[in-house]
Amino acid sequence: DQQVKQNSPSLSVQEGRISILNCDYTNSMFDYFLWYKKYPAEGPTFLISISSIKDKNEDGRFTVFLNKSAKHLSLHIVPSQPGDSAVYFCAAGGSNYKLTFGKGTLLTVNP
Amino acid sequence: KAGVTQTPRYLIKTRGQQVTLSCSPISGHRSVSWYQQTPGQGLQFLFEYFSETQRNKGNFPGRFSGRQFSNSRSEMNVSTLELGDSALYLCASSLGGLENIQYFGAGTRLSVL
């Protein structure tokens, strides 16, 4: 039972354009959501998070949107840069101190 | 401030052996979580420790165990290794409260032959 889904295994965008990565979840008990970026041979790096009481959080080029009624969140990267090319994981947490991860989306930003 | 340190970075074992992986959290962090990453499966939660107590456990067999020491360092042990245990094992630390951000180490790549 996959509680956090990233339905796009990969995404390719041009440098300078917007990258939109999507994530759906099924468990309404999740309290907060996070995005991580992962390069090969490295651990995931925290990017940005959002609490379930908010619908938007922004940090520089990264913005996360949360639509609780649709159980959907998205990460917007504007403008996209070649160094953003990595695997992006969506994760959700609740009151049990564990994170549930999606399977990741490989983002490729072309120069 | 030093990040999360995992040792060793790479391990090669044979079926039936056991292995111990180590994780040193960020200074001041009291929670350590362990995850298994395999191709196409994302990160699967193994267990989480806080102040030397296991607070949560994922759906892995009893061959996977862990512990946490008083200095918050943690170890994970896998006994009777199987080929399917080949994976990247990631450790993450946090302050331990709800909605705390988890920060990951670089992982230990385990290959079982």
GROMACS .gro file of N, CA and C in nm, chain A residues 7-99:
model
  279
    7ASN      N    1   0.394   1.003  -0.931
    7ASN     CA    2   0.354   0.928  -1.050
    7ASN      C    3   0.443   0.950  -1.171
    8SER      N    4   0.526   1.053  -1.167
    8SER     CA    5   0.617   1.077  -1.279
    8SER      C    6   0.756   1.031  -1.241
    9PRO      N    7   0.807   0.924  -1.302
    9PRO     CA    8   0.942   0.878  -1.270
    9PRO      C    9   1.049   0.977  -1.315
   10SER      N   10   1.017   1.056  -1.419
   10SER     CA   11   1.117   1.150  -1.468
   10SER      C   12   1.050   1.274  -1.526
   11LEU      N   13   1.130   1.381  -1.531
   11LEU     CA   14   1.083   1.510  -1.584
   11LEU      C   15   1.202   1.581  -1.645
   12SER      N   16   1.183   1.638  -1.761
   12SER     CA   17   1.291   1.710  -1.828
   12SER      C   18   1.244   1.852  -1.859
   13VAL      N   19   1.323   1.953  -1.821
   13VAL     CA   20   1.288   2.092  -1.847
   13VAL      C   21   1.410   2.168  -1.897
   14GLN      N   22   1.384   2.282  -1.958
   14GLN     CA   23   1.492   2.366  -2.007
   14GLN      C   24   1.538   2.461  -1.896
   15GLU      N   25   1.665   2.490  -1.895
   15GLU     CA   26   1.721   2.586  -1.801
   15GLU      C   27   1.643   2.717  -1.808
   16GLY      N   28   1.613   2.772  -1.690
   16GLY     CA   29   1.542   2.899  -1.684
   16GLY      C   30   1.390   2.886  -1.676
   17ARG      N   31   1.340   2.768  -1.713
   17ARG     CA   32   1.195   2.748  -1.708
   17ARG      C   33   1.155   2.694  -1.571
   18ILE      N   34   1.026   2.676  -1.552
   18ILE     CA   35   0.975   2.625  -1.425
   18ILE      C   36   0.974   2.472  -1.425
   19SER      N   37   1.014   2.413  -1.313
   19SER     CA   38   1.001   2.269  -1.292
   19SER      C   39   0.889   2.249  -1.191
   20ILE      N   40   0.797   2.159  -1.221
   20ILE     CA   41   0.688   2.128  -1.129
   20ILE      C   42   0.688   1.979  -1.102
   21LEU      N   43   0.713   1.945  -0.977
   21LEU     CA   44   0.714   1.805  -0.937
   21LEU      C   45   0.593   1.779  -0.850
   22ASN      N   46   0.526   1.669  -0.876
   22ASN     CA   47   0.399   1.641  -0.809
   22ASN      C   48   0.406   1.520  -0.717
   23CYS      N   49   0.317   1.522  -0.619
   23CYS     CA   50   0.314   1.415  -0.519
   23CYS      C   51   0.170   1.401  -0.469
   24ASP      N   52   0.122   1.280  -0.458
   24ASP     CA   53  -0.011   1.253  -0.404
   24ASP      C   54   0.001   1.163  -0.282
   25TYR      N   55  -0.090   1.180  -0.188
   25TYR     CA   56  -0.088   1.095  -0.070
   25TYR      C   57  -0.229   1.047  -0.038
   26THR      N   58  -0.236   0.940   0.038
   26THR     CA   59  -0.367   0.882   0.067
   26THR      C   60  -0.406   0.894   0.214
   27ASN      N   61  -0.307   0.912   0.302
   27ASN     CA   62  -0.333   0.911   0.445
   27ASN      C   63  -0.362   1.053   0.495
   28SER      N   64  -0.483   1.078   0.536
   28SER     CA   65  -0.520   1.213   0.580
   28SER      C   66  -0.462   1.247   0.717
   29MET      N   67  -0.396   1.150   0.781
   29MET     CA   68  -0.336   1.176   0.912
   29MET      C   69  -0.197   1.237   0.903
   30PHE      N   70  -0.142   1.249   0.783
   30PHE     CA   71  -0.011   1.313   0.770
   30PHE      C   72  -0.020   1.459   0.815
   31ASP      N   73   0.079   1.502   0.896
   31ASP     CA   74   0.078   1.637   0.951
   31ASP      C   75   0.170   1.733   0.877
   32TYR      N   76   0.272   1.680   0.816
   32TYR     CA   77   0.368   1.767   0.749
   32TYR      C   78   0.430   1.693   0.632
   33PHE      N   79   0.481   1.772   0.540
   33PHE     CA   80   0.533   1.717   0.415
   33PHE      C   81   0.668   1.783   0.383
   34LEU      N   82   0.755   1.705   0.323
   34LEU     CA   83   0.889   1.754   0.294
   34LEU      C   84   0.930   1.713   0.153
   35TRP      N   85   1.021   1.790   0.099
   35TRP     CA   86   1.086   1.754  -0.026
   35TRP      C   87   1.237   1.741  -0.002
   36TYR      N   88   1.292   1.635  -0.058
   36TYR     CA   89   1.435   1.611  -0.051
   36TYR      C   90   1.489   1.598  -0.192
   37LYS      N   91   1.615   1.636  -0.207
   37LYS     CA   92   1.686   1.619  -0.334
   37LYS      C   93   1.799   1.521  -0.312
   38LYS      N   94   1.821   1.434  -0.409
   38LYS     CA   95   1.927   1.335  -0.392
   38LYS      C   96   2.013   1.324  -0.517
   39TYR      N   97   2.142   1.344  -0.498
   39TYR     CA   98   2.239   1.318  -0.605
   39TYR      C   99   2.291   1.176  -0.589
   40PRO      N  100   2.340   1.115  -0.697
   40PRO     CA  101   2.397   0.981  -0.688
   40PRO      C  102   2.508   0.975  -0.586
   41ALA      N  103   2.515   0.866  -0.512
   41ALA     CA  104   2.620   0.840  -0.414
   41ALA      C  105   2.617   0.938  -0.295
   42GLU      N  106   2.507   1.010  -0.279
   42GLU     CA  107   2.492   1.097  -0.162
   42GLU      C  108   2.360   1.067  -0.094
   43GLY      N  109   2.349   1.109   0.034
   43GLY     CA  110   2.221   1.097   0.100
   43GLY      C  111   2.126   1.207   0.057
   44PRO      N  112   1.996   1.190   0.081
   44PRO     CA  113   1.900   1.295   0.047
   44PRO      C  114   1.930   1.424   0.125
   45THR      N  115   1.910   1.535   0.057
   45THR     CA  116   1.930   1.667   0.118
   45THR      C  117   1.795   1.735   0.132
   46PHE      N  118   1.766   1.784   0.252
   46PHE     CA  119   1.638   1.851   0.277
   46PHE      C  120   1.629   1.980   0.195
   47LEU      N  121   1.513   2.002   0.132
   47LEU     CA  122   1.491   2.122   0.053
   47LEU      C  123   1.394   2.218   0.121
   48ILE      N  124   1.274   2.169   0.145
   48ILE     CA  125   1.168   2.255   0.194
   48ILE      C  126   1.059   2.169   0.254
   49SER      N  127   0.985   2.226   0.350
   49SER     CA  128   0.876   2.151   0.412
   49SER      C  129   0.752   2.238   0.422
   50ILE      N  130   0.640   2.174   0.453
   50ILE     CA  131   0.516   2.248   0.473
   50ILE      C  132   0.431   2.173   0.574
   51SER      N  133   0.372   2.248   0.666
   51SER     CA  134   0.281   2.191   0.763
   51SER      C  135   0.143   2.177   0.700
   52SER      N  136   0.064   2.084   0.752
   52SER     CA  137  -0.069   2.063   0.697
   52SER      C  138  -0.164   2.179   0.721
   53ILE      N  139  -0.124   2.274   0.808
   53ILE     CA  140  -0.211   2.389   0.834
   53ILE      C  141  -0.186   2.502   0.734
   54LYS      N  142  -0.088   2.485   0.647
   54LYS     CA  143  -0.057   2.585   0.547
   54LYS      C  144  -0.087   2.531   0.408
   55ASP      N  145  -0.095   2.622   0.311
   55ASP     CA  146  -0.113   2.576   0.174
   55ASP      C  147   0.003   2.616   0.083
   56LYS      N  148   0.097   2.693   0.137
   56LYS     CA  149   0.209   2.736   0.056
   56LYS      C  150   0.327   2.769   0.145
   57ASN      N  151   0.447   2.731   0.100
   57ASN     CA  152   0.569   2.772   0.168
   57ASN      C  153   0.675   2.798   0.062
   58GLU      N  154   0.747   2.907   0.081
   58GLU     CA  155   0.841   2.951  -0.021
   58GLU      C  156   0.980   2.970   0.039
   59ASP      N  157   1.081   2.928  -0.035
   59ASP     CA  158   1.218   2.947   0.009
   59ASP      C  159   1.305   2.966  -0.115
   60GLY      N  160   1.330   3.094  -0.145
   60GLY     CA  161   1.412   3.123  -0.262
   60GLY      C  162   1.345   3.076  -0.390
   61ARG      N  163   1.414   2.993  -0.465
   61ARG     CA  164   1.359   2.944  -0.592
   61ARG      C  165   1.258   2.830  -0.574
   62PHE      N  166   1.244   2.783  -0.452
   62PHE     CA  167   1.159   2.667  -0.425
   62PHE      C  168   1.030   2.707  -0.355
   63THR      N  169   0.918   2.657  -0.406
   63THR     CA  170   0.788   2.680  -0.344
   63THR      C  171   0.714   2.547  -0.340
   64VAL      N  172   0.658   2.517  -0.225
   64VAL     CA  173   0.576   2.397  -0.214
   64VAL      C  174   0.431   2.440  -0.191
   65PHE      N  175   0.342   2.376  -0.264
   65PHE     CA  176   0.198   2.400  -0.253
   65PHE      C  177   0.131   2.274  -0.200
   66LEU      N  178   0.037   2.295  -0.108
   66LEU     CA  179  -0.036   2.182  -0.052
   66LEU      C  180  -0.184   2.200  -0.074
   67ASN      N  181  -0.248   2.101  -0.133
   67ASN     CA  182  -0.394   2.100  -0.152
   67ASN      C  183  -0.448   1.981  -0.073
   68LYS      N  184  -0.493   2.010   0.049
   68LYS     CA  185  -0.535   1.901   0.138
   68LYS      C  186  -0.660   1.830   0.088
   69SER      N  187  -0.750   1.904   0.029
   69SER     CA  188  -0.874   1.839  -0.016
   69SER      C  189  -0.844   1.738  -0.127
   70ALA      N  190  -0.745   1.768  -0.209
   70ALA     CA  191  -0.707   1.677  -0.317
   70ALA      C  192  -0.598   1.581  -0.273
   71LYS      N  193  -0.545   1.598  -0.152
   71LYS     CA  194  -0.433   1.518  -0.102
   71LYS      C  195  -0.318   1.522  -0.204
   72HIS      N  196  -0.280   1.644  -0.237
   72HIS     CA  197  -0.180   1.664  -0.342
   72HIS      C  198  -0.086   1.776  -0.302
   73LEU      N  199   0.043   1.755  -0.327
   73LEU     CA  200   0.136   1.865  -0.310
   73LEU      C  201   0.230   1.871  -0.430
   74SER      N  202   0.284   1.989  -0.450
   74SER     CA  203   0.374   2.007  -0.563
   74SER      C  204   0.491   2.095  -0.521
   75LEU      N  205   0.601   2.074  -0.588
   75LEU     CA  206   0.722   2.154  -0.568
   75LEU      C  207   0.749   2.229  -0.697
   76HIS      N  208   0.759   2.361  -0.687
   76HIS     CA  209   0.791   2.444  -0.802
   76HIS      C  210   0.933   2.497  -0.787
   77ILE      N  211   1.010   2.486  -0.892
   77ILE     CA  212   1.146   2.539  -0.893
   77ILE      C  213   1.154   2.641  -1.006
   78VAL      N  214   1.178   2.768  -0.966
   78VAL     CA  215   1.183   2.875  -1.065
   78VAL      C  216   1.297   2.972  -1.033
   79PRO      N  217   1.387   3.003  -1.125
   79PRO     CA  218   1.406   2.932  -1.251
   79PRO      C  219   1.487   2.805  -1.230
   80SER      N  220   1.467   2.707  -1.314
   80SER     CA  221   1.542   2.582  -1.303
   80SER      C  222   1.686   2.601  -1.351
   81GLN      N  223   1.778   2.534  -1.285
   81GLN     CA  224   1.919   2.544  -1.319
   81GLN      C  225   1.974   2.402  -1.341
   82PRO      N  226   2.078   2.388  -1.422
   82PRO     CA  227   2.134   2.253  -1.446
   82PRO      C  228   2.174   2.181  -1.317
   83GLY      N  229   2.219   2.257  -1.217
   83GLY     CA  230   2.256   2.197  -1.089
   83GLY      C  231   2.138   2.141  -1.011
   84ASP      N  232   2.017   2.171  -1.057
   84ASP     CA  233   1.897   2.115  -0.993
   84ASP      C  234   1.871   1.972  -1.038
   85SER      N  235   1.943   1.926  -1.138
   85SER     CA  236   1.923   1.790  -1.190
   85SER      C  237   1.958   1.689  -1.080
   86ALA      N  238   1.858   1.612  -1.040
   86ALA     CA  239   1.873   1.517  -0.930
   86ALA      C  240   1.743   1.439  -0.918
   87VAL      N  241   1.739   1.345  -0.825
   87VAL     CA  242   1.614   1.277  -0.792
   87VAL      C  243   1.549   1.352  -0.676
   88TYR      N  244   1.421   1.382  -0.691
   88TYR     CA  245   1.347   1.454  -0.588
   88TYR      C  246   1.248   1.359  -0.522
   89PHE      N  247   1.254   1.353  -0.389
   89PHE     CA  248   1.165   1.269  -0.312
   89PHE      C  249   1.067   1.355  -0.234
   90CYS      N  250   0.943   1.316  -0.239
   90CYS     CA  251   0.840   1.372  -0.155
   90CYS      C  252   0.828   1.282  -0.032
   91ALA      N  253   0.809   1.340   0.086
   91ALA     CA  254   0.794   1.261   0.208
   91ALA      C  255   0.683   1.320   0.294
   92ALA      N  256   0.619   1.235   0.372
   92ALA     CA  257   0.511   1.280   0.459
   92ALA      C  258   0.533   1.223   0.598
   93GLY      N  259   0.501   1.303   0.698
   93GLY     CA  260   0.518   1.259   0.836
   93GLY      C  261   0.392   1.283   0.918
   94GLY      N  262   0.380   1.206   1.026
   94GLY     CA  263   0.265   1.221   1.114
   94GLY      C  264   0.308   1.214   1.258
   95SER      N  265   0.222   1.162   1.341
   95SER     CA  266   0.249   1.161   1.484
   95SER      C  267   0.335   1.043   1.529
   96ASN      N  268   0.378   0.959   1.433
   96ASN     CA  269   0.456   0.841   1.470
   96ASN      C  270   0.605   0.858   1.444
   97TYR      N  271   0.646   0.981   1.416
   97TYR     CA  272   0.789   1.014   1.404
   97TYR      C  273   0.858   0.948   1.285
   98LYS      N  274   0.784   0.887   1.195
   98LYS     CA  275   0.850   0.830   1.079
   98LYS      C  276   0.807   0.904   0.954
   99LEU      N  277   0.894   0.902   0.854
   99LEU     CA  278   0.863   0.961   0.726
   99LEU      C  279   0.829   0.851   0.625
   0.00000   0.00000   0.00000
